[in-house]
């Protein structure tokens, strides 16, 4: 069992940056693959980024590739999402997720645990 708490969301102008954090409880954080998803109003929750348990294998949605970076610190039980060059279309609630598999996954249904989400709003 793992509990996830996101932080770092807020309001930022287009072109700005934010760093989201996701703090996980539990002693086995390092064995989980982690992911970030987002959900804009009226839309499905979509994949953003994922990272494997060691941090050496990552994947990104095409819409954020080159702008967002996912990383993790297993000593701190935390995963991060650095978001640069933000656009208004990045506005959404961002969710942290964990799955027990060793490999990264872009599929929402592969994830077992979810945080409550943090709002990111990008103004034009």
The first five atom37 places (N, CA, C, CB, O) and aatype in JSON, in Angstrom:
{
  "aatype": [20, 20, 20, 20, 20, 20, 20, 20, 20, 20, 20, 20, 20, 20, 20, 20, 20, 20, 20, 20, 20, 20, 20, 20, 20, 20, 20, 20, 20, 20, 20, 20, 20, 20, 20, 20, 20, 20, 20, 20, 20, 20, 20, 20, 20, 20, 20, 20, 20, 20, 20, 20, 20, 20, 20, 20, 20, 20, 20, 20, 20, 20, 20, 20, 20, 20, 20, 20, 20, 20, 20, 20, 20, 20, 20, 20, 20, 20, 20, 20, 20, 20, 20, 20, 20, 20, 20, 20, 20, 20, 20, 20, 20, 20, 20, 20, 20, 20, 20, 20, 20, 20, 20, 20, 20, 20, 20, 20, 20, 20, 20, 20, 20, 20, 20, 20, 20, 20, 20, 20, 20, 20, 20, 20],
  "atom_mask": [
    [1, 1, 1, 1, 1],
    [1, 1, 1, 1, 1],
    [1, 1, 1, 1, 1],
    [1, 1, 1, 1, 1],
    [1, 1, 1, 1, 1],
    [1, 1, 1, 1, 1],
    [1, 1, 1, 1, 1],
    [1, 1, 1, 1, 1],
    [1, 1, 1, 1, 1],
    [1, 1, 1, 1, 1],
    [1, 1, 1, 1, 1],
    [1, 1, 1, 1, 1],
    [1, 1, 1, 1, 1],
    [1, 1, 1, 1, 1],
    [1, 1, 1, 1, 1],
    [1, 1, 1, 1, 1],
    [1, 1, 1, 1, 1],
    [1, 1, 1, 1, 1],
    [1, 1, 1, 1, 1],
    [1, 1, 1, 1, 1],
    [1, 1, 1, 1, 1],
    [1, 1, 1, 1, 1],
    [1, 1, 1, 1, 1],
    [1, 1, 1, 1, 1],
    [1, 1, 1, 1, 1],
    [1, 1, 1, 1, 1],
    [1, 1, 1, 1, 1],
    [1, 1, 1, 1, 1],
    [1, 1, 1, 1, 1],
    [1, 1, 1, 1, 1],
    [1, 1, 1, 1, 1],
    [1, 1, 1, 1, 1],
    [1, 1, 1, 1, 1],
    [1, 1, 1, 1, 1],
    [1, 1, 1, 1, 1],
    [1, 1, 1, 1, 1],
    [1, 1, 1, 1, 1],
    [1, 1, 1, 1, 1],
    [1, 1, 1, 1, 1],
    [1, 1, 1, 1, 1],
    [1, 1, 1, 1, 1],
    [1, 1, 1, 1, 1],
    [1, 1, 1, 1, 1],
    [1, 1, 1, 1, 1],
    [1, 1, 1, 1, 1],
    [1, 1, 1, 1, 1],
    [1, 1, 1, 1, 1],
    [1, 1, 1, 1, 1],
    [1, 1, 1, 1, 1],
    [1, 1, 1, 1, 1],
    [1, 1, 1, 1, 1],
    [1, 1, 1, 1, 1],
    [1, 1, 1, 1, 1],
    [1, 1, 1, 1, 1],
    [1, 1, 1, 1, 1],
    [1, 1, 1, 1, 1],
    [1, 1, 1, 1, 1],
    [1, 1, 1, 1, 1],
    [1, 1, 1, 1, 1],
    [1, 1, 1, 1, 1],
    [1, 1, 1, 1, 1],
    [1, 1, 1, 1, 1],
    [1, 1, 1, 1, 1],
    [1, 1, 1, 1, 1],
    [1, 1, 1, 1, 1],
    [1, 1, 1, 1, 1],
    [1, 1, 1, 1, 1],
    [1, 1, 1, 1, 1],
    [1, 1, 1, 1, 1],
    [1, 1, 1, 1, 1],
    [1, 1, 1, 1, 1],
    [1, 1, 1, 1, 1],
    [1, 1, 1, 1, 1],
    [1, 1, 1, 1, 1],
    [1, 1, 1, 1, 1],
    [1, 1, 1, 1, 1],
    [1, 1, 1, 1, 1],
    [1, 1, 1, 1, 1],
    [1, 1, 1, 1, 1],
    [1, 1, 1, 1, 1],
    [1, 1, 1, 1, 1],
    [1, 1, 1, 1, 1],
    [1, 1, 1, 1, 1],
    [1, 1, 1, 1, 1],
    [1, 1, 1, 1, 1],
    [1, 1, 1, 1, 1],
    [1, 1, 1, 1, 1],
    [1, 1, 1, 1, 1],
    [1, 1, 1, 1, 1],
    [1, 1, 1, 1, 1],
    [1, 1, 1, 1, 1],
    [1, 1, 1, 1, 1],
    [1, 1, 1, 1, 1],
    [1, 1, 1, 1, 1],
    [1, 1, 1, 1, 1],
    [1, 1, 1, 1, 1],
    [1, 1, 1, 1, 1],
    [1, 1, 1, 1, 1],
    [1, 1, 1, 1, 1],
    [1, 1, 1, 1, 1],
    [1, 1, 1, 1, 1],
    [1, 1, 1, 1, 1],
    [1, 1, 1, 1, 1],
    [1, 1, 1, 1, 1],
    [1, 1, 1, 1, 1],
    [1, 1, 1, 1, 1],
    [1, 1, 1, 1, 1],
    [1, 1, 1, 1, 1],
    [1, 1, 1, 1, 1],
    [1, 1, 1, 1, 1],
    [1, 1, 1, 1, 1],
    [1, 1, 1, 1, 1],
    [1, 1, 1, 1, 1],
    [1, 1, 1, 1, 1],
    [1, 1, 1, 1, 1],
    [1, 1, 1, 1, 1],
    [1, 1, 1, 1, 1],
    [1, 1, 1, 1, 1],
    [1, 1, 1, 1, 1],
    [1, 1, 1, 1, 1],
    [1, 1, 1, 1, 1],
    [1, 1, 1, 1, 1],
    [1, 1, 1, 1, 1],
    [1, 1, 1, 1, 1]
  ],
  "atom_positions": [
    [[0.85, -1.19, 0.0], [0.0, 0.0, 0.0], [0.89, 1.24, 0.0], [-0.96, 0.01, 1.23], [1.89, 1.29, 0.71]],
    [[0.52, 2.22, -0.79], [1.27, 3.47, -0.82], [0.27, 4.61, -0.93], [2.3, 3.5, -2.01], [-0.73, 4.51, -1.65]],
    [[0.54, 5.68, -0.23], [-0.28, 6.89, -0.32], [0.53, 7.99, -0.96], [-0.8, 7.33, 1.07], [1.72, 8.15, -0.67]],
    [[-0.11, 8.76, -1.82], [0.57, 9.77, -2.62], [-0.03, 11.15, -2.37], [0.5, 9.42, -4.12], [-1.25, 11.31, -2.35]],
    [[0.83, 12.15, -2.19], [0.37, 13.51, -1.97], [1.14, 14.44, -2.89], [0.54, 13.93, -0.48], [2.36, 14.56, -2.79]],
    [[0.41, 15.1, -3.79], [1.03, 16.03, -4.73], [1.09, 17.44, -4.14], [0.26, 16.04, -6.06], [0.28, 17.82, -3.29]],
    [[2.06, 18.21, -4.62], [2.17, 19.62, -4.26], [2.9, 20.34, -5.37], [2.9, 19.8, -2.9], [3.5, 19.72, -6.25]],
    [[2.86, 21.68, -5.32], [3.61, 22.48, -6.27], [2.8, 23.09, -7.38], [4.66, 21.67, -6.85], [3.34, 23.85, -8.2]],
    [[1.52, 22.79, -7.44], [0.69, 23.4, -8.48], [0.46, 24.88, -8.19], [-0.65, 22.67, -8.59], [0.81, 25.39, -7.13]],
    [[-0.14, 25.55, -9.17], [-0.43, 26.97, -9.0], [-0.75, 27.64, -10.31], [0.72, 27.67, -8.35], [-0.99, 26.98, -11.33]],
    [[-0.74, 28.97, -10.27], [-1.02, 29.78, -11.45], [0.29, 30.35, -11.98], [-2.02, 30.92, -11.12], [1.08, 30.91, -11.22]],
    [[0.51, 30.2, -13.27], [1.74, 30.69, -13.89], [1.41, 31.23, -15.27], [2.82, 29.56, -13.98], [0.47, 30.78, -15.91]],
    [[2.19, 32.2, -15.72], [2.0, 32.74, -17.05], [2.6, 31.8, -18.1], [2.62, 34.13, -17.17], [3.51, 31.03, -17.81]],
    [[2.07, 31.89, -19.3], [2.61, 31.09, -20.4], [4.11, 31.38, -20.54], [1.86, 31.4, -21.73], [4.56, 32.52, -20.45]],
    [[4.87, 30.31, -20.76], [6.32, 30.42, -20.84], [7.03, 30.21, -19.52], [6.69, 31.74, -21.39], [8.25, 30.08, -19.48]],
    [[6.28, 30.18, -18.45], [6.86, 30.0, -17.13], [7.1, 28.54, -16.79], [5.97, 30.61, -16.09], [6.91, 27.65, -17.61]],
    [[7.53, 28.32, -15.54], [7.88, 26.99, -15.08], [7.24, 26.7, -13.73], [9.41, 26.84, -14.97], [6.95, 27.6, -12.94]],
    [[7.02, 25.42, -13.49], [6.58, 24.92, -12.19], [7.24, 23.57, -11.96], [5.03, 24.81, -12.1], [7.56, 22.86, -12.91]],
    [[7.44, 23.24, -10.69], [7.9, 21.89, -10.35], [6.89, 21.26, -9.42], [9.32, 21.93, -9.7], [6.64, 21.75, -8.32]],
    [[6.32, 20.16, -9.86], [5.41, 19.4, -9.03], [6.18, 18.34, -8.26], [4.3, 18.75, -9.88], [7.16, 17.77, -8.75]],
    [[5.73, 18.09, -7.04], [6.31, 17.03, -6.22], [5.21, 16.06, -5.82], [7.01, 17.62, -4.96], [4.04, 16.43, -5.7]],
    [[5.6, 14.83, -5.63], [4.67, 13.8, -5.16], [5.39, 13.01, -4.08], [4.19, 12.85, -6.34], [6.34, 12.28, -4.34]],
    [[4.92, 13.17, -2.85], [5.51, 12.48, -1.71], [4.74, 11.19, -1.46], [5.51, 13.38, -0.45], [3.51, 11.19, -1.38]],
    [[5.47, 10.1, -1.33], [4.85, 8.79, -1.14], [5.15, 8.26, 0.25], [5.35, 7.8, -2.2], [6.25, 8.42, 0.78]],
    [[4.15, 7.63, 0.83], [4.36, 6.95, 2.11], [4.73, 5.5, 1.82], [3.08, 7.04, 3.01], [4.55, 5.01, 0.71]],
    [[5.25, 4.83, 2.82], [5.56, 3.42, 2.64], [7.04, 3.19, 2.44], [4.81, 2.88, 1.47], [7.74, 4.03, 1.88]],
    [[7.51, 2.04, 2.88], [8.93, 1.74, 2.85], [9.39, 1.18, 1.51], [9.27, 0.77, 3.93], [10.59, 1.05, 1.27]],
    [[8.45, 0.85, 0.63], [8.83, 0.19, -0.62], [8.68, 1.1, -1.83], [8.0, -1.06, -0.82], [8.47, 0.62, -2.94]],
    [[8.8, 2.4, -1.61], [8.63, 3.36, -2.69], [9.52, 3.03, -3.87], [8.9, 4.77, -2.2], [9.11, 3.15, -5.02]],
    [[10.75, 2.63, -3.59], [11.71, 2.41, -4.67], [11.32, 1.25, -5.58], [13.08, 2.15, -4.09], [11.88, 1.12, -6.67]],
    [[10.38, 0.41, -5.17], [9.99, -0.71, -6.01], [8.84, -0.36, -6.95], [9.6, -1.89, -5.14], [8.42, -1.19, -7.76]],
    [[8.31, 0.86, -6.85], [7.18, 1.27, -7.67], [7.64, 2.05, -8.89], [6.21, 2.1, -6.85], [8.55, 2.88, -8.82]],
    [[6.99, 1.77, -10.0], [7.08, 2.67, -11.15], [6.11, 3.82, -10.91], [6.76, 1.91, -12.49], [4.99, 3.62, -10.43]],
    [[6.54, 5.02, -11.24], [5.74, 6.21, -10.97], [5.33, 6.9, -12.27], [6.52, 7.19, -10.08], [6.01, 6.81, -13.29]],
    [[4.2, 7.58, -12.2], [3.74, 8.3, -13.38], [3.02, 9.59, -13.0], [2.83, 7.43, -14.2], [2.55, 9.75, -11.88]],
    [[2.96, 10.48, -13.95], [2.15, 11.7, -13.85], [1.1, 11.67, -14.96], [3.05, 12.99, -13.94], [1.39, 11.36, -16.11]],
    [[-0.11, 12.01, -14.58], [-1.22, 12.14, -15.52], [-1.86, 13.49, -15.29], [-2.25, 10.97, -15.35], [-1.6, 14.15, -14.28]],
    [[-2.7, 13.92, -16.22], [-3.41, 15.18, -16.04], [-4.8, 15.08, -16.62], [-2.64, 16.33, -16.69], [-5.08, 14.28, -17.52]],
    [[-5.67, 15.91, -16.08], [-7.06, 15.92, -16.55], [-7.55, 17.35, -16.62], [-7.97, 15.07, -15.63], [-7.64, 18.04, -15.61]],
    [[-7.87, 17.77, -17.84], [-8.43, 19.09, -18.06], [-9.96, 18.99, -17.98], [-7.98, 19.67, -19.44], [-10.52, 17.91, -18.17]],
    [[-10.64, 20.11, -17.7], [-12.1, 20.08, -17.59], [-12.75, 19.52, -18.85], [-12.64, 21.47, -17.32], [-12.44, 19.95, -19.96]],
    [[-13.65, 18.55, -18.66], [-14.37, 17.97, -19.78], [-13.59, 16.98, -20.61], [-14.85, 19.03, -20.64], [-14.06, 16.52, -21.65]],
    [[-12.37, 16.65, -20.15], [-11.53, 15.72, -20.92], [-11.17, 14.5, -20.1], [-10.26, 16.42, -21.41], [-11.31, 14.49, -18.87]],
    [[-10.69, 13.47, -20.8], [-10.23, 12.26, -20.13], [-8.89, 12.52, -19.44], [-10.09, 11.1, -21.14], [-8.14, 13.41, -19.82]],
    [[-8.62, 11.74, -18.41], [-7.31, 11.81, -17.77], [-6.29, 11.22, -18.74], [-7.3, 11.04, -16.4], [-6.49, 10.13, -19.28]],
    [[-5.2, 11.96, -18.97], [-4.22, 11.53, -19.96], [-2.83, 11.41, -19.37], [-4.2, 12.5, -21.12], [-2.48, 12.06, -18.38]],
    [[-2.06, 10.54, -19.99], [-0.69, 10.29, -19.59], [0.19, 11.51, -19.86], [-0.13, 9.08, -20.32], [0.03, 12.19, -20.87]],
    [[1.12, 11.78, -18.93], [2.09, 12.86, -19.1], [3.51, 12.31, -19.13], [1.94, 13.89, -17.98], [4.26, 12.55, -20.07]],
    [[3.88, 11.56, -18.07], [5.25, 11.07, -17.98], [5.3, 9.89, -17.03], [6.22, 12.19, -17.51], [4.44, 9.74, -16.16]],
    [[6.33, 9.04, -17.2], [6.51, 7.9, -16.32], [7.99, 7.64, -16.12], [5.81, 6.66, -16.89], [8.81, 7.99, -16.96]],
    [[8.33, 7.01, -14.99], [9.72, 6.73, -14.67], [9.79, 5.39, -13.94], [10.35, 7.87, -13.81], [8.94, 5.1, -13.09]],
    [[10.79, 4.59, -14.28], [10.88, 3.28, -13.63], [11.51, 3.41, -12.25], [11.7, 2.3, -14.5], [11.86, 4.5, -11.82]],
    [[11.64, 2.28, -11.57], [11.99, 2.32, -10.15], [13.4, 2.86, -9.9], [11.87, 0.94, -9.55], [13.66, 3.45, -8.85]],
    [[14.31, 2.66, -10.85], [15.66, 3.16, -10.68], [15.85, 4.56, -11.24], [16.64, 2.22, -11.33], [16.83, 5.24, -10.94]],
    [[14.9, 4.99, -12.04], [14.98, 6.31, -12.64], [15.71, 6.37, -13.96], [15.63, 7.23, -11.7], [15.89, 7.45, -14.52]],
    [[16.14, 5.21, -14.46], [16.9, 5.23, -15.69], [16.08, 5.09, -16.95], [17.89, 4.16, -15.66], [16.61, 5.2, -18.06]],
    [[14.8, 4.86, -16.8], [13.92, 4.64, -17.94], [12.71, 5.55, -17.8], [13.49, 3.15, -18.06], [11.93, 5.42, -16.85]],
    [[12.55, 6.46, -18.74], [11.43, 7.41, -18.69], [10.71, 7.43, -20.03], [11.94, 8.83, -18.33], [11.24, 7.0, -21.05]],
    [[9.5, 7.94, -20.0], [8.72, 8.13, -21.23], [7.82, 9.35, -21.03], [7.88, 6.86, -21.58], [7.41, 9.67, -19.92]],
    [[7.51, 10.01, -22.15], [6.72, 11.24, -22.09], [5.66, 11.25, -23.18], [7.63, 12.46, -22.23], [5.82, 10.65, -24.24]],
    [[4.58, 11.95, -22.89], [3.6, 12.23, -23.94], [4.24, 13.16, -24.96], [2.3, 12.86, -23.34], [5.07, 14.0, -24.62]],
    [[3.85, 13.02, -26.2], [4.43, 13.87, -27.25], [4.18, 15.35, -26.97], [3.84, 13.49, -28.62], [5.0, 16.2, -27.33]],
    [[3.06, 15.64, -26.34], [2.69, 17.04, -26.11], [3.6, 17.74, -25.1], [1.26, 17.11, -25.63], [3.63, 18.97, -25.06]],
    [[4.34, 16.98, -24.3], [5.2, 17.59, -23.27], [6.67, 17.28, -23.49], [4.79, 17.12, -21.89], [7.52, 17.81, -22.78]],
    [[6.98, 16.44, -24.44], [8.36, 16.02, -24.67], [9.23, 17.24, -24.96], [8.44, 15.01, -25.83], [8.88, 18.08, -25.79]],
    [[10.37, 17.31, -24.29], [11.27, 18.44, -24.47], [10.98, 19.61, -23.56], [11.22, 18.89, -25.87], [11.8, 20.52, -23.45]],
    [[9.83, 19.6, -22.9], [9.47, 20.69, -21.97], [9.38, 20.21, -20.53], [8.13, 21.31, -22.39], [9.71, 20.95, -19.61]],
    [[8.93, 18.98, -20.33], [8.74, 18.42, -18.99], [9.81, 17.37, -18.72], [7.32, 17.8, -18.84], [10.28, 16.68, -19.64]],
    [[10.2, 17.25, -17.45], [11.17, 16.23, -17.04], [10.68, 15.57, -15.77], [12.57, 16.85, -16.84], [10.39, 16.24, -14.77]],
    [[10.6, 14.25, -15.79], [10.23, 13.49, -14.6], [11.51, 12.95, -13.95], [9.25, 12.31, -14.95], [12.44, 12.54, -14.64]],
    [[11.53, 12.98, -12.63], [12.68, 12.44, -11.9], [12.19, 11.92, -10.56], [13.79, 13.53, -11.7], [11.05, 12.16, -10.17]],
    [[13.05, 11.2, -9.87], [12.66, 10.67, -8.56], [13.86, 10.63, -7.64], [12.05, 9.26, -8.69], [15.01, 10.52, -8.08]],
    [[13.57, 10.72, -6.36], [14.58, 10.59, -5.31], [14.07, 9.53, -4.36], [14.85, 11.97, -4.56], [13.23, 9.81, -3.5]],
    [[14.58, 8.32, -4.51], [14.06, 7.21, -3.69], [14.41, 7.38, -2.2], [14.62, 5.89, -4.19], [13.7, 6.87, -1.34]],
    [[15.48, 8.1, -1.91], [15.82, 8.34, -0.5], [14.8, 9.25, 0.16], [17.22, 8.97, -0.39], [14.6, 9.19, 1.38]],
    [[14.14, 10.08, -0.63], [13.13, 11.0, -0.09], [11.71, 10.54, -0.4], [13.34, 12.39, -0.66], [10.75, 11.24, -0.07]],
    [[11.57, 9.38, -1.03], [10.23, 8.87, -1.39], [9.44, 9.89, -2.19], [9.45, 8.49, -0.12], [8.24, 10.08, -1.96]],
    [[10.1, 10.54, -3.12], [9.46, 11.63, -3.86], [9.74, 11.51, -5.35], [9.95, 12.98, -3.33], [10.84, 11.15, -5.78]],
    [[8.72, 11.83, -6.13], [8.88, 11.94, -7.58], [8.53, 13.37, -7.97], [7.97, 10.89, -8.34], [7.65, 14.0, -7.37]],
    [[9.21, 13.87, -8.98], [9.06, 15.27, -9.4], [8.63, 15.35, -10.86], [10.36, 16.04, -9.18], [8.88, 14.44, -11.65]],
    [[8.0, 16.46, -11.19], [7.73, 16.78, -12.58], [8.11, 18.24, -12.79], [6.22, 16.51, -12.96], [7.41, 19.15, -12.35]],
    [[9.24, 18.45, -13.46], [9.67, 19.8, -13.79], [9.01, 20.19, -15.1], [11.22, 19.89, -13.9], [9.16, 19.52, -16.12]],
    [[8.27, 21.29, -15.06], [7.51, 21.74, -16.24], [8.02, 23.1, -16.68], [5.98, 21.79, -15.94], [7.89, 24.08, -15.94]],
    [[8.59, 23.16, -17.86], [9.11, 24.4, -18.42], [8.32, 24.78, -19.66], [10.6, 24.26, -18.76], [7.6, 23.97, -20.24]],
    [[8.47, 26.04, -20.06], [7.8, 26.54, -21.27], [6.32, 26.19, -21.27], [8.48, 25.97, -22.54], [5.78, 25.69, -22.26]],
    [[5.69, 26.46, -20.17], [4.28, 26.07, -20.01], [3.38, 26.82, -20.98], [3.82, 26.32, -18.59], [3.63, 27.97, -21.33]],
    [[2.33, 26.13, -21.41], [1.36, 26.66, -22.36], [-0.03, 26.62, -21.73], [1.39, 25.84, -23.7], [-0.28, 25.83, -20.82]],
    [[-0.92, 27.46, -22.2], [-2.3, 27.42, -21.65], [-2.93, 26.03, -21.75], [-3.18, 28.43, -22.37], [-3.72, 25.65, -20.9]],
    [[-2.59, 25.29, -22.78], [-3.16, 23.95, -22.93], [-2.61, 22.94, -21.93], [-2.92, 23.44, -24.33], [-3.08, 21.8, -21.88]],
    [[-1.63, 23.33, -21.14], [-1.14, 22.48, -20.05], [-2.01, 22.61, -18.8], [0.32, 22.83, -19.71], [-1.82, 21.87, -17.83]],
    [[-2.96, 23.52, -18.82], [-3.84, 23.71, -17.67], [-4.65, 22.45, -17.4], [-4.78, 24.91, -17.91], [-5.34, 21.94, -18.29]],
    [[-4.56, 21.95, -16.17], [-5.23, 20.71, -15.8], [-4.97, 20.43, -14.33], [-4.73, 19.53, -16.68], [-4.17, 21.1, -13.69]],
    [[-5.67, 19.44, -13.82], [-5.3, 18.86, -12.53], [-4.29, 17.75, -12.82], [-6.57, 18.3, -11.75], [-4.52, 16.88, -13.65]],
    [[-3.17, 17.82, -12.13], [-2.09, 16.85, -12.34], [-2.1, 15.83, -11.21], [-0.71, 17.57, -12.42], [-2.15, 16.17, -10.03]],
    [[-2.06, 14.55, -11.61], [-2.12, 13.46, -10.67], [-0.83, 12.64, -10.7], [-3.32, 12.58, -10.97], [-0.27, 12.36, -11.76]],
    [[-0.39, 12.27, -9.53], [0.71, 11.34, -9.37], [0.13, 9.93, -9.23], [1.6, 11.72, -8.13], [-0.93, 9.75, -8.62]],
    [[0.81, 8.94, -9.79], [0.32, 7.58, -9.72], [1.47, 6.6, -9.54], [-0.48, 7.23, -10.98], [2.6, 6.89, -9.93]],
    [[1.17, 5.45, -8.95], [2.18, 4.43, -8.72], [1.66, 3.07, -9.17], [2.59, 4.38, -7.23], [0.48, 2.76, -9.03]],
    [[2.58, 2.28, -9.71], [2.21, 0.92, -10.08], [3.28, -0.04, -9.6], [2.01, 0.79, -11.6], [4.45, 0.33, -9.48]],
    [[2.9, -1.27, -9.34], [3.81, -2.24, -8.76], [4.71, -2.89, -9.8], [3.03, -3.3, -8.05], [5.68, -3.55, -9.41]],
    [[4.47, -2.73, -11.06], [5.34, -3.28, -12.09], [6.66, -2.55, -12.16], [4.65, -3.24, -13.43], [6.76, -1.39, -11.74]],
    [[7.67, -3.21, -12.7], [9.01, -2.63, -12.77], [9.18, -1.72, -13.98], [10.05, -3.72, -12.8], [10.06, -0.86, -13.99]],
    [[8.36, -1.9, -14.98], [8.54, -1.14, -16.21], [7.61, 0.06, -16.26], [8.31, -2.03, -17.42], [6.48, 0.0, -15.76]],
    [[8.07, 1.15, -16.86], [7.2, 2.32, -17.02], [5.99, 1.96, -17.86], [7.96, 3.48, -17.65], [6.04, 1.06, -18.7]],
    [[4.9, 2.68, -17.63], [3.68, 2.45, -18.41], [3.01, 3.77, -18.7], [2.72, 1.51, -17.67], [2.96, 4.66, -17.86]],
    [[2.48, 3.88, -19.91], [1.73, 5.07, -20.3], [0.23, 4.86, -20.15], [2.07, 5.44, -21.74], [-0.56, 5.75, -20.48]],
    [[-0.16, 3.7, -19.66], [-1.57, 3.32, -19.59], [-2.14, 3.58, -18.2], [-1.75, 1.85, -19.95], [-1.64, 3.07, -17.2]],
    [[-3.17, 4.37, -18.16], [-3.78, 4.76, -16.88], [-4.19, 3.55, -16.05], [-4.99, 5.65, -17.13], [-3.97, 3.53, -14.84]],
    [[-4.77, 2.55, -16.68], [-5.29, 1.39, -15.94], [-4.21, 0.5, -15.34], [-6.15, 0.57, -16.85], [-4.51, -0.38, -14.54]],
    [[-2.96, 0.73, -15.72], [-1.85, -0.06, -15.15], [-1.47, 0.4, -13.75], [-0.64, 0.01, -16.06], [-0.73, -0.29, -13.05]],
    [[-1.96, 1.57, -13.35], [-1.55, 2.17, -12.08], [-2.51, 1.8, -10.96], [-1.45, 3.68, -12.22], [-3.73, 1.85, -11.12]],
    [[-1.93, 1.42, -9.82], [-2.7, 0.92, -8.7], [-3.1, 2.01, -7.71], [-1.93, -0.15, -7.99], [-4.15, 1.92, -7.06]],
    [[-2.27, 3.04, -7.59], [-2.46, 4.06, -6.56], [-2.41, 5.44, -7.18], [-1.4, 3.93, -5.45], [-1.65, 5.7, -8.12]],
    [[-3.24, 6.34, -6.63], [-3.36, 7.69, -7.16], [-3.39, 8.71, -6.04], [-4.62, 7.83, -8.02], [-3.9, 8.46, -4.95]],
    [[-2.81, 9.88, -6.32], [-2.94, 10.99, -5.4], [-4.23, 11.75, -5.67], [-1.74, 11.93, -5.51], [-5.02, 11.39, -6.55]],
    [[-4.43, 12.81, -4.89], [-5.65, 13.61, -5.01], [-5.56, 14.66, -6.11], [-5.95, 14.28, -3.69], [-6.59, 15.19, -6.54]],
    [[-4.38, 14.95, -6.57], [-4.21, 15.91, -7.66], [-3.84, 17.3, -7.19], [-5.46, 15.98, -8.47], [-4.14, 17.69, -6.06]],
    [[-3.18, 18.04, -8.07], [-2.84, 19.43, -7.8], [-3.14, 20.25, -9.06], [-1.33, 19.58, -7.38], [-2.82, 19.82, -10.17]],
    [[-3.75, 21.41, -8.88], [-4.2, 22.21, -10.01], [-3.04, 23.02, -10.58], [-5.34, 23.14, -9.59], [-2.29, 23.68, -9.85]],
    [[-2.9, 22.96, -11.89], [-1.95, 23.8, -12.62], [-2.75, 24.64, -13.6], [-0.85, 22.94, -13.35], [-3.49, 24.11, -14.43]],
    [[-2.59, 25.96, -13.5], [-3.29, 26.87, -14.41], [-2.27, 27.76, -15.1], [-4.34, 27.72, -13.64], [-1.48, 28.44, -14.44]],
    [[-2.3, 27.75, -16.42], [-1.36, 28.55, -17.21], [-2.16, 29.63, -17.94], [-0.56, 27.66, -18.22], [-3.03, 29.33, -18.76]],
    [[-1.85, 30.87, -17.63], [-2.56, 31.98, -18.25], [-1.83, 32.45, -19.51], [-2.71, 33.15, -17.26], [-0.61, 32.37, -19.6]],
    [[-2.61, 32.93, -20.46], [-2.01, 33.39, -21.73], [-1.63, 34.87, -21.67], [-2.98, 33.15, -22.91], [-1.11, 35.41, -22.65]]
  ]
}
